[in-house]
């Protein structure tokens, strides 16, 4: 029986799976059970930043595996501390809390915002149309997409959705009661849409005027994905009050975190927040090996260059197929190709997979490219050639 058929029998039907049955991964390729190689521009949904089977990550995992797998946060853990110090050294934040996932990082921040706001009479949270912050009930409350929220109301109260990049709607929505604004610098699931410079300026202004918190969800855009360690670094004069991180930070193992600025480090009292697995040493070892590599300036510079190379070729495809492709968006190695309609997007994906190229669709019609950050220009050319032949077939 095929693996997909077995999965249909025992696993809840909530994932639309590819038909590919993967045997193993190597570098930027996945190899199926028949030996066919696929160039992987999905990378485990922006997780496998160093690709598959990276020696530094594998060695770090094996070293930790032979020491201990799990201790719990009742113990101080050297590898967890090494990672915490590394992340704090790379950012303006002063304290970190480790989680198992991105969603849990958002949950922790929602609790922090609630408590921080309570003592200041602020209880409203703003998030943006098309956002994606996770699927637990708290994170879902600020995932402003009807398709995810509609059957789960009531969600947590006092959240408000503001249209994306609409500065005047945003400034009208913020007031003295606003506790926090959650934003993705570039939306991931929502379709690779960068927040505009005008909007970033508005974040700064409302924070100054009303004293609210601005919280960056860098779960997808962070850890080098766009060519900066965190995407907010592209905006010189803006630092969020806290950041949520996950995906690539665990090097393929489940790990997330939220980092807070000095003003927020004492919001929680002892015992008010916690986790059993968060900051698990095996995940931290993999994360540290990954981040040691990604945070090197030459590595980040390579992402900038390869991202620009990839984007310029996608723009050429847009010019070549104006009846199919409407827009190219994103930065670094977080890029999107918006198709004229969802059918074109789905057909492009199906044909690409047949030709050995993997990616997925974000929003309803945007081809999302979040490859391993180690991808090189000849592999990017290979992807472009496949996309070119796919688009010419649809045209
Ligand atoms: C921007 C963003 N926030 C939050 C999440 C949720 O993270 P996780 O799936 O690790 O819980 C995701 C996952 O896709 C994401 O892209």
Tab-separated table of C-alpha atoms and ligand atoms in Angstrom:
chain	number	residue	atom	x	y	z
A	1	UNK	CA	0.000	0.000	0.000
A	2	UNK	CA	1.254	3.479	-0.791
A	3	UNK	CA	2.230	5.661	2.165
A	4	UNK	CA	-0.431	8.220	1.258
A	5	UNK	CA	-3.127	5.541	1.322
A	6	UNK	CA	-1.971	4.374	4.748
A	7	UNK	CA	-1.964	7.977	5.951
A	8	UNK	CA	-5.536	8.465	4.723
A	9	UNK	CA	-6.634	5.636	6.973
A	10	UNK	CA	-5.056	6.766	10.240
A	11	UNK	CA	-4.211	10.459	10.124
A	12	UNK	CA	-6.777	13.252	10.439
A	13	UNK	CA	-7.573	14.744	7.067
A	14	UNK	CA	-6.358	18.286	7.631
A	15	UNK	CA	-3.279	18.393	5.391
A	16	UNK	CA	-3.393	18.485	1.631
A	17	UNK	CA	-0.322	16.344	1.019
A	18	UNK	CA	1.915	16.057	-2.020
A	19	UNK	CA	1.829	12.656	-3.688
A	20	UNK	CA	5.625	12.359	-3.347
A	21	UNK	CA	6.890	9.680	-0.999
A	22	UNK	CA	10.213	10.971	0.281
A	23	UNK	CA	13.008	8.581	1.080
A	24	UNK	CA	15.635	11.089	2.190
A	25	UNK	CA	16.979	14.575	1.715
A	26	UNK	CA	20.427	15.759	0.697
A	27	UNK	CA	21.423	19.424	0.497
A	28	UNK	CA	18.616	21.257	-1.304
A	29	UNK	CA	17.133	18.089	-2.811
A	30	UNK	CA	14.575	15.548	-1.675
A	31	UNK	CA	14.873	12.035	-3.091
A	32	UNK	CA	11.746	9.900	-3.410
A	33	UNK	CA	11.438	6.146	-2.955
A	34	UNK	CA	12.068	5.609	-6.680
A	35	UNK	CA	15.282	7.635	-6.584
A	36	UNK	CA	13.821	10.706	-8.287
A	37	UNK	CA	15.339	14.001	-7.041
A	38	UNK	CA	13.275	17.123	-6.396
A	39	UNK	CA	14.709	20.593	-5.933
A	40	UNK	CA	13.046	21.696	-2.701
A	41	UNK	CA	11.972	25.338	-2.533
A	42	UNK	CA	9.657	24.627	0.394
A	43	UNK	CA	12.326	23.417	2.853
A	44	UNK	CA	9.884	21.976	5.377
A	45	UNK	CA	7.946	25.306	5.267
A	46	UNK	CA	10.975	27.563	5.746
A	47	UNK	CA	12.501	25.302	8.399
A	48	UNK	CA	15.427	23.480	6.758
A	49	UNK	CA	17.632	26.535	6.410
A	50	UNK	CA	20.841	24.533	5.997
A	51	UNK	CA	19.151	21.955	3.802
A	52	UNK	CA	19.116	18.242	4.530
A	53	UNK	CA	21.914	16.377	6.250
A	54	UNK	CA	24.087	19.380	6.987
A	55	UNK	CA	27.208	18.021	8.731
A	56	UNK	CA	27.396	20.773	11.390
A	57	UNK	CA	23.772	20.190	12.430
A	58	UNK	CA	24.050	16.410	12.377
A	59	UNK	CA	27.253	16.473	14.442
A	60	UNK	CA	25.736	18.830	17.019
A	61	UNK	CA	22.684	16.588	17.365
A	62	UNK	CA	24.802	13.446	17.749
A	63	UNK	CA	27.028	15.103	20.365
A	64	UNK	CA	24.013	16.141	22.430
A	65	UNK	CA	22.275	12.805	21.870
A	66	UNK	CA	25.154	11.108	23.646
A	67	UNK	CA	24.870	13.452	26.667
A	68	UNK	CA	21.148	13.811	27.428
A	69	UNK	CA	17.953	14.214	25.466
A	70	UNK	CA	15.769	16.033	27.923
A	71	UNK	CA	16.251	17.461	31.374
A	72	UNK	CA	13.328	19.926	31.838
A	73	UNK	CA	13.597	23.539	32.794
A	74	UNK	CA	14.150	22.595	36.425
A	75	UNK	CA	17.780	22.324	35.352
A	76	UNK	CA	20.049	24.954	33.953
A	77	UNK	CA	21.173	23.574	30.565
A	78	UNK	CA	24.465	24.668	29.031
A	79	UNK	CA	23.443	24.241	25.397
A	80	UNK	CA	20.212	26.178	25.991
A	81	UNK	CA	22.234	28.969	27.582
A	82	UNK	CA	24.696	29.006	24.686
A	83	UNK	CA	21.797	29.479	22.279
A	84	UNK	CA	20.132	32.131	24.465
A	85	UNK	CA	23.364	34.113	24.705
A	86	UNK	CA	23.922	33.807	20.984
A	87	UNK	CA	20.434	35.120	20.141
A	88	UNK	CA	20.589	37.930	22.665
A	89	UNK	CA	24.021	38.871	21.317
A	90	UNK	CA	22.550	39.100	17.804
A	91	UNK	CA	19.562	41.258	18.787
A	92	UNK	CA	18.667	44.277	20.940
A	93	UNK	CA	16.588	42.067	23.262
A	94	UNK	CA	17.580	41.211	26.808
A	95	UNK	CA	15.658	38.045	27.742
A	96	UNK	CA	14.362	34.965	25.937
A	97	UNK	CA	11.779	32.265	26.606
A	98	UNK	CA	12.080	29.016	24.617
A	99	UNK	CA	9.068	27.143	23.248
A	100	UNK	CA	8.442	24.094	21.047
A	101	UNK	CA	6.855	25.942	18.160
A	102	UNK	CA	6.016	29.283	16.637
A	103	UNK	CA	2.447	29.131	17.867
A	104	UNK	CA	3.601	28.746	21.449
A	105	UNK	CA	5.911	31.740	21.085
A	106	UNK	CA	2.871	33.781	20.002
A	107	UNK	CA	0.798	32.348	22.878
A	108	UNK	CA	3.447	33.388	25.382
A	109	UNK	CA	3.547	36.881	23.933
A	110	UNK	CA	-0.248	37.158	24.025
A	111	UNK	CA	-0.161	36.353	27.728
A	112	UNK	CA	2.636	38.830	28.254
A	113	UNK	CA	0.698	41.542	26.393
A	114	UNK	CA	-2.451	40.818	28.437
A	115	UNK	CA	-0.656	41.148	31.730
A	116	UNK	CA	1.356	44.182	30.654
A	117	UNK	CA	-1.816	45.851	29.363
A	118	UNK	CA	-3.900	45.073	32.456
A	119	UNK	CA	-1.861	47.316	34.710
A	120	UNK	CA	-2.059	50.112	32.133
A	121	UNK	CA	-5.765	49.897	31.258
A	122	UNK	CA	-4.984	48.651	27.760
A	123	UNK	CA	-6.729	45.518	26.520
A	124	UNK	CA	-6.965	45.700	22.733
A	125	UNK	CA	-4.764	43.874	20.247
A	126	UNK	CA	-4.434	44.765	16.593
A	127	UNK	CA	-3.407	42.376	13.825
A	128	UNK	CA	-3.622	42.564	10.055
A	129	UNK	CA	-5.907	41.111	7.448
A	130	UNK	CA	-4.261	38.020	5.925
A	131	UNK	CA	-1.965	37.490	8.897
A	132	UNK	CA	-0.936	34.071	10.133
A	133	UNK	CA	0.260	33.660	13.707
A	134	UNK	CA	-0.743	30.066	14.486
A	135	UNK	CA	-3.760	27.869	15.115
A	136	UNK	CA	-4.130	27.513	18.869
A	137	UNK	CA	-7.097	29.521	20.149
A	138	UNK	CA	-4.979	32.489	21.235
A	139	UNK	CA	-2.808	32.630	18.123
A	140	UNK	CA	-5.870	31.949	15.952
A	141	UNK	CA	-7.539	35.031	17.459
A	142	UNK	CA	-4.945	37.194	15.710
A	143	UNK	CA	-4.693	35.030	12.564
A	144	UNK	CA	-6.937	37.337	10.594
A	145	UNK	CA	-8.186	34.988	7.886
A	146	UNK	CA	-11.851	33.920	7.871
A	147	UNK	CA	-11.007	30.470	6.470
A	148	UNK	CA	-9.061	29.646	9.650
A	149	UNK	CA	-11.232	31.443	12.204
A	150	UNK	CA	-14.784	30.939	11.019
A	151	UNK	CA	-15.756	27.760	12.869
A	152	UNK	CA	-14.017	28.537	16.132
A	153	UNK	CA	-15.714	31.599	17.540
A	154	UNK	CA	-15.749	33.066	20.073
A	155	UNK	CA	-12.006	33.510	20.120
A	156	UNK	CA	-10.210	35.745	22.618
A	157	UNK	CA	-11.952	39.119	22.855
A	158	UNK	CA	-10.696	42.626	22.064
A	159	UNK	CA	-8.762	41.765	18.950
A	160	UNK	CA	-9.177	43.953	15.923
A	161	UNK	CA	-8.359	43.270	12.288
A	162	UNK	CA	-6.960	46.133	10.219
A	163	UNK	CA	-6.614	45.966	6.412
A	164	UNK	CA	-3.040	45.188	5.366
A	165	UNK	CA	-0.805	48.195	4.627
A	166	UNK	CA	-3.725	50.623	5.072
A	167	UNK	CA	-2.060	53.363	7.095
A	168	UNK	CA	-5.148	55.476	7.648
A	169	UNK	CA	-7.297	52.513	8.765
A	170	UNK	CA	-4.473	51.555	11.087
A	171	UNK	CA	-4.006	54.975	12.656
A	172	UNK	CA	-7.781	55.210	13.105
A	173	UNK	CA	-7.861	51.836	14.843
A	174	UNK	CA	-5.116	52.508	17.390
A	175	UNK	CA	-6.061	54.331	20.578
A	176	UNK	CA	-5.275	54.610	24.295
A	177	UNK	CA	-6.685	51.091	24.838
A	178	UNK	CA	-4.347	49.444	22.347
A	179	UNK	CA	-1.995	47.136	24.185
A	180	UNK	CA	-0.151	45.677	21.215
A	181	UNK	CA	0.158	45.388	17.479
A	182	UNK	CA	1.279	42.032	16.082
A	183	UNK	CA	2.725	42.075	12.569
A	184	UNK	CA	4.692	39.907	10.139
A	185	UNK	CA	7.360	41.946	8.299
A	186	UNK	CA	6.611	39.802	5.257
A	187	UNK	CA	3.465	37.723	5.501
A	188	UNK	CA	4.209	34.050	4.962
A	189	UNK	CA	0.977	32.076	4.716
A	190	UNK	CA	-0.851	35.256	3.646
A	191	UNK	CA	1.016	35.415	0.323
A	192	UNK	CA	4.528	36.950	0.754
A	193	UNK	CA	3.455	40.576	1.209
A	194	UNK	CA	5.981	42.955	2.781
A	195	UNK	CA	4.733	45.587	5.223
A	196	UNK	CA	5.203	48.992	3.558
A	197	UNK	CA	7.714	51.585	4.788
A	198	UNK	CA	4.783	53.946	5.471
A	199	UNK	CA	3.252	51.340	7.726
A	200	UNK	CA	6.527	50.828	9.608
A	201	UNK	CA	6.638	54.595	10.126
A	202	UNK	CA	3.075	54.472	11.439
A	203	UNK	CA	4.087	51.704	13.898
A	204	UNK	CA	6.769	54.005	15.274
A	205	UNK	CA	4.421	56.964	15.516
A	206	UNK	CA	1.558	55.205	17.278
A	207	UNK	CA	3.933	53.556	19.704
A	208	UNK	CA	5.291	56.962	20.633
A	209	UNK	CA	1.835	58.520	20.860
A	210	UNK	CA	-0.029	55.795	22.769
A	211	UNK	CA	2.716	53.778	24.433
A	212	UNK	CA	1.543	50.465	22.962
A	213	UNK	CA	3.774	47.481	22.167
A	214	UNK	CA	4.768	46.502	18.642
A	215	UNK	CA	5.479	42.799	18.285
A	216	UNK	CA	7.175	41.235	15.276
A	217	UNK	CA	6.244	37.716	14.258
A	218	UNK	CA	9.505	36.623	12.596
A	219	UNK	CA	8.671	32.950	12.777
A	220	UNK	CA	8.940	32.627	9.006
A	221	UNK	CA	10.886	35.763	8.008
A	222	UNK	CA	13.547	35.431	10.710
A	223	UNK	CA	16.824	33.570	11.173
A	224	UNK	CA	18.415	34.863	7.988
A	225	UNK	CA	15.563	34.127	5.606
A	226	UNK	CA	15.526	37.638	4.082
A	227	UNK	CA	19.276	38.361	4.294
A	228	UNK	CA	19.187	39.992	7.730
A	229	UNK	CA	19.094	37.862	10.837
A	230	UNK	CA	15.656	39.340	11.566
A	231	UNK	CA	13.711	41.218	8.924
A	232	UNK	CA	13.002	44.237	11.171
A	233	UNK	CA	16.740	45.067	10.853
A	234	UNK	CA	16.001	46.413	7.370
A	235	UNK	CA	14.226	49.327	9.087
A	236	UNK	CA	17.153	51.190	10.679
A	237	UNK	CA	15.123	53.363	12.982
A	238	UNK	CA	12.710	50.722	14.250
A	239	UNK	CA	13.041	47.924	16.771
A	240	UNK	CA	10.000	45.948	17.909
A	241	UNK	CA	9.364	45.499	21.633
A	242	UNK	CA	9.441	41.738	21.273
A	243	UNK	CA	9.927	39.159	18.560
A	244	UNK	CA	8.559	35.653	18.016
A	245	UNK	CA	10.937	33.201	16.352
A	246	UNK	CA	10.766	29.523	15.349
A	247	UNK	CA	11.008	27.396	12.193
A	248	UNK	CA	14.677	27.690	11.067
A	249	UNK	CA	15.900	28.409	14.592
A	250	UNK	CA	15.673	24.724	15.547
A	251	UNK	CA	17.696	23.441	12.599
A	252	UNK	CA	14.910	20.948	11.816
A	253	UNK	CA	13.943	20.104	15.400
A	254	UNK	CA	10.905	21.688	17.094
A	255	UNK	CA	12.061	24.909	18.725
A	256	UNK	CA	10.664	28.404	19.066
A	257	UNK	CA	11.243	31.391	21.284
A	258	UNK	CA	10.160	34.856	22.123
A	259	UNK	CA	12.643	37.576	22.921
A	260	UNK	CA	11.734	40.718	24.840
A	261	UNK	CA	13.240	44.147	25.336
A	262	UNK	CA	14.438	45.210	28.810
A	263	UNK	CA	11.137	46.966	29.620
A	264	UNK	CA	9.260	43.658	29.332
A	265	UNK	CA	11.596	41.264	31.060
A	266	UNK	CA	9.818	41.434	34.417
A	267	UNK	CA	6.200	41.231	33.243
A	268	UNK	CA	5.797	37.578	34.225
A	269	UNK	CA	6.180	36.600	37.867
A	270	UNK	CA	7.796	33.327	38.885
A	271	UNK	CA	5.613	30.403	37.745
A	272	UNK	CA	3.290	32.489	35.583
A	273	UNK	CA	4.546	30.923	32.386
A	274	UNK	CA	6.311	27.663	31.644
A	275	UNK	CA	6.862	24.663	29.409
A	276	UNK	CA	8.012	21.054	29.705
A	277	UNK	CA	9.893	20.676	26.436
A	278	UNK	CA	10.565	24.279	25.413
A	279	UNK	CA	14.322	24.772	25.031
A	280	UNK	CA	14.925	21.027	24.890
A	281	UNK	CA	18.706	20.498	24.698
A	282	UNK	CA	18.656	18.404	21.521
A	283	UNK	CA	16.666	21.091	19.698
A	284	UNK	CA	18.908	23.815	21.145
A	285	UNK	CA	22.041	21.963	19.967
A	286	UNK	CA	20.646	21.745	16.435
A	287	UNK	CA	19.509	25.373	16.637
A	288	UNK	CA	22.858	26.634	17.854
A	289	UNK	CA	24.761	24.841	15.064
A	290	UNK	CA	22.318	26.301	12.532
A	291	UNK	CA	22.427	29.826	13.888
A	292	UNK	CA	26.221	29.822	14.215
A	293	UNK	CA	26.335	29.236	10.469
A	294	UNK	CA	23.513	31.566	9.398
A	295	UNK	CA	24.564	34.539	11.528
A	296	UNK	CA	27.945	34.820	9.769
A	297	UNK	CA	27.951	38.021	7.746
A	298	UNK	CA	29.225	36.235	4.616
A	299	UNK	CA	26.346	33.782	4.863
A	300	UNK	CA	23.765	36.578	5.201
A	301	UNK	CA	25.383	38.480	2.339
A	302	UNK	CA	25.092	35.398	0.156
A	303	UNK	CA	21.345	35.262	0.900
A	304	UNK	CA	21.016	38.900	-0.167
A	305	UNK	CA	22.856	38.192	-3.435
A	306	UNK	CA	21.177	34.900	-4.235
A	307	UNK	CA	17.796	36.342	-3.297
A	308	UNK	CA	18.311	39.284	-5.661
A	309	UNK	CA	19.460	36.863	-8.390
A	310	UNK	CA	16.358	34.682	-7.875
A	311	UNK	CA	14.030	37.686	-7.799
A	312	UNK	CA	15.475	39.201	-10.981
A	313	UNK	CA	14.839	35.920	-12.831
A	314	UNK	CA	11.305	35.707	-11.444
A	315	UNK	CA	10.703	39.248	-12.686
A	316	UNK	CA	11.890	38.155	-16.147
A	317	UNK	CA	9.342	35.351	-16.053
A	318	UNK	CA	6.655	37.850	-15.065
A	319	UNK	CA	7.558	39.968	-18.122
A	320	UNK	CA	7.586	36.876	-20.328
A	321	UNK	CA	4.184	35.622	-19.120
A	322	UNK	CA	2.086	38.749	-18.404
A	323	UNK	CA	-1.142	36.784	-18.825
A	324	UNK	CA	-0.177	34.359	-16.045
A	325	UNK	CA	1.991	36.169	-13.511
A	326	UNK	CA	0.783	39.365	-11.851
A	327	UNK	CA	3.428	40.224	-9.267
A	328	UNK	CA	6.750	39.157	-7.757
A	329	UNK	CA	7.153	39.993	-4.049
A	330	UNK	CA	9.473	39.393	-1.131
A	331	UNK	CA	13.084	39.768	-0.141
A	332	UNK	CA	16.116	37.542	0.216
A	333	UNK	CA	15.073	33.908	-0.043
A	334	UNK	CA	11.439	34.554	0.898
A	335	UNK	CA	9.874	35.192	-2.496
A	336	UNK	CA	6.427	34.929	-4.002
A	337	UNK	CA	5.106	34.794	-7.544
A	338	UNK	CA	1.466	35.838	-7.645
A	339	UNK	CA	-0.508	34.186	-10.401
A	340	UNK	CA	-3.532	35.688	-12.107
A	341	UNK	CA	-5.870	33.178	-10.461
A	342	UNK	CA	-5.821	30.191	-8.081
A	343	UNK	CA	-6.242	27.692	-10.958
A	344	UNK	CA	-3.054	28.870	-12.633
A	345	UNK	CA	-1.262	28.612	-9.276
A	346	UNK	CA	-2.457	25.049	-8.688
A	347	UNK	CA	-1.614	23.958	-12.229
A	348	UNK	CA	1.846	25.524	-11.966
A	349	UNK	CA	2.444	23.622	-8.740
A	350	UNK	CA	1.224	20.294	-10.136
A	351	UNK	CA	3.353	20.576	-13.279
A	352	UNK	CA	6.405	21.727	-11.317
A	353	UNK	CA	6.242	18.695	-9.057
A	354	UNK	CA	6.114	16.418	-12.104
A	355	UNK	CA	9.239	18.174	-13.376
A	356	UNK	CA	11.076	17.805	-10.063
A	357	UNK	CA	10.481	21.157	-8.348
A	358	UNK	CA	8.754	21.563	-4.988
A	359	UNK	CA	7.189	24.680	-3.491
A	360	UNK	CA	3.693	25.492	-2.233
A	361	UNK	CA	0.910	28.035	-2.590
A	362	UNK	CA	0.482	30.830	-0.049
A	363	UNK	CA	-2.690	32.879	0.106
A	364	UNK	CA	-4.798	31.487	-2.724
A	365	UNK	CA	-2.591	32.192	-5.730
A	366	UNK	CA	0.980	32.979	-4.756
A	367	UNK	CA	3.730	30.472	-5.476
A	368	UNK	CA	5.879	30.622	-2.354
A	369	UNK	CA	9.630	30.055	-2.583
A	370	UNK	CA	11.420	29.596	0.749
A	371	UNK	CA	14.332	27.318	-0.216
A	372	UNK	CA	17.131	26.164	2.051
A	373	UNK	CA	19.343	29.216	2.577
A	374	UNK	CA	22.317	27.264	1.177
A	375	UNK	CA	20.826	27.203	-2.323
A	376	UNK	CA	23.303	28.413	-4.962
A	377	UNK	CA	22.818	30.279	-8.226
A	378	UNK	CA	23.042	27.241	-10.471
A	379	UNK	CA	20.292	25.565	-8.417
A	380	UNK	CA	18.236	28.772	-8.647
A	381	UNK	CA	18.712	28.679	-12.447
A	382	UNK	CA	17.512	25.070	-12.433
A	383	UNK	CA	14.341	26.196	-10.617
A	384	UNK	CA	13.823	29.081	-13.029
A	385	UNK	CA	14.191	26.762	-16.048
A	386	UNK	CA	11.539	24.426	-14.657
A	387	UNK	CA	9.208	27.333	-13.860
A	388	UNK	CA	9.764	28.720	-17.363
A	389	UNK	CA	8.816	25.433	-18.987
A	390	UNK	CA	5.789	25.069	-16.685
A	391	UNK	CA	4.535	28.579	-17.467
A	392	UNK	CA	5.048	28.059	-21.194
A	393	UNK	CA	2.944	24.898	-20.961
A	394	UNK	CA	0.091	26.750	-19.191
A	395	UNK	CA	0.325	29.763	-21.521
B	1	LIG	C1	4.434	33.912	10.580
B	1	LIG	C2	4.062	32.656	11.309
B	1	LIG	N1	3.651	32.726	12.586
B	1	LIG	C3	3.327	31.617	13.283
B	1	LIG	C4	3.375	30.369	12.711
B	1	LIG	C5	3.039	29.143	13.532
B	1	LIG	O1	4.219	28.450	13.791
B	1	LIG	P1	4.199	26.879	14.139
B	1	LIG	O2	3.605	26.179	12.977
B	1	LIG	O3	5.646	26.538	14.397
B	1	LIG	O4	3.403	26.719	15.384
B	1	LIG	C6	3.771	30.252	11.385
B	1	LIG	C7	3.769	28.922	10.719
B	1	LIG	O5	3.671	28.800	9.523
B	1	LIG	C8	4.122	31.417	10.654
B	1	LIG	O6	4.506	31.349	9.375
